[in-house]
């Protein structure tokens, strides 16, 4: 996982360098803040166009828990990175990718346990009630 994270950071750094070279080569003279505004804004909109149809399909097919999981998983990633960066800045701990991995693994493990209990609940509900929608929970 650490190698993967470093690979992602390296790819982002290469893209960043490329965009800076393009900015210089075409003499646009965008400031760093203007570049962030344009690039992150465009990236966000591209992600909306990609993610919205998927979430719409999931909602239409009664997979609301999947949408919830994706949202919470994303927040967990952001929170664990923020904690590690905060530890680095405030010198209250060491910034360690393993801490991020273990935090995310903790969420995934606890969610799997929850999923087993939820599956048993829905199975029993279907058996005793002759049906039942997952939308009711």
CSV table of C-alpha atoms in Angstrom, one decimal, residues 46-105:
chain,number,residue,atom,x,y,z
A,46,UNK,CA,-15.0,15.6,-14.6
A,47,UNK,CA,-15.5,13.5,-11.5
A,48,UNK,CA,-19.1,14.7,-11.2
A,49,UNK,CA,-19.8,13.7,-14.8
A,50,UNK,CA,-18.3,10.2,-14.1
A,51,UNK,CA,-19.6,9.6,-10.6
A,52,UNK,CA,-23.2,11.0,-10.9
A,53,UNK,CA,-24.4,8.4,-13.4
A,54,UNK,CA,-22.9,5.6,-11.3
A,55,UNK,CA,-24.6,6.9,-8.1
A,56,UNK,CA,-27.8,7.4,-10.0
A,57,UNK,CA,-27.8,3.8,-11.2
A,58,UNK,CA,-26.9,2.6,-7.6
A,59,UNK,CA,-29.8,4.6,-6.2
A,60,UNK,CA,-32.3,3.4,-8.8
A,61,UNK,CA,-31.3,-0.2,-8.1
A,62,UNK,CA,-31.7,0.2,-4.4
A,63,UNK,CA,-27.9,0.2,-3.5
A,64,UNK,CA,-28.1,3.1,-1.1
A,65,UNK,CA,-25.6,1.4,1.3
A,66,UNK,CA,-23.0,1.3,-1.5
A,67,UNK,CA,-23.4,5.0,-1.9
A,68,UNK,CA,-23.1,5.5,1.9
A,69,UNK,CA,-20.0,3.3,2.0
A,70,UNK,CA,-18.2,5.1,-0.9
A,71,UNK,CA,-18.9,8.5,0.8
A,72,UNK,CA,-17.8,7.4,4.3
A,73,UNK,CA,-14.7,5.6,2.8
A,74,UNK,CA,-13.7,8.8,1.1
A,75,UNK,CA,-14.2,10.8,4.3
A,76,UNK,CA,-12.1,8.2,6.2
A,77,UNK,CA,-9.2,8.6,3.7
A,78,UNK,CA,-9.4,12.4,4.0
A,79,UNK,CA,-9.6,12.3,7.8
A,80,UNK,CA,-6.7,9.8,8.2
A,81,UNK,CA,-4.5,11.9,5.9
A,82,UNK,CA,-5.5,15.1,7.9
A,83,UNK,CA,-4.6,13.4,11.2
A,84,UNK,CA,-1.2,12.4,9.9
A,85,UNK,CA,-0.5,15.8,8.4
A,86,UNK,CA,-1.6,17.4,11.7
A,87,UNK,CA,0.7,15.1,13.6
A,88,UNK,CA,3.6,16.2,11.4
A,89,UNK,CA,2.8,19.9,11.6
A,90,UNK,CA,2.2,19.9,15.4
A,91,UNK,CA,5.0,17.4,16.2
A,92,UNK,CA,2.5,15.3,18.2
A,93,UNK,CA,3.4,12.1,16.4
A,94,UNK,CA,5.1,10.8,13.4
A,95,UNK,CA,3.6,11.0,9.9
A,96,UNK,CA,3.3,7.4,8.8
A,97,UNK,CA,1.5,5.9,5.8
A,98,UNK,CA,1.1,2.6,7.9
A,99,UNK,CA,-1.1,4.6,10.3
A,100,UNK,CA,-3.3,5.6,7.4
A,101,UNK,CA,-3.4,2.0,6.1
A,102,UNK,CA,-4.3,0.6,9.5
A,103,UNK,CA,-7.0,3.2,10.1
A,104,UNK,CA,-8.6,2.4,6.7
A,105,UNK,CA,-8.3,-1.3,7.4
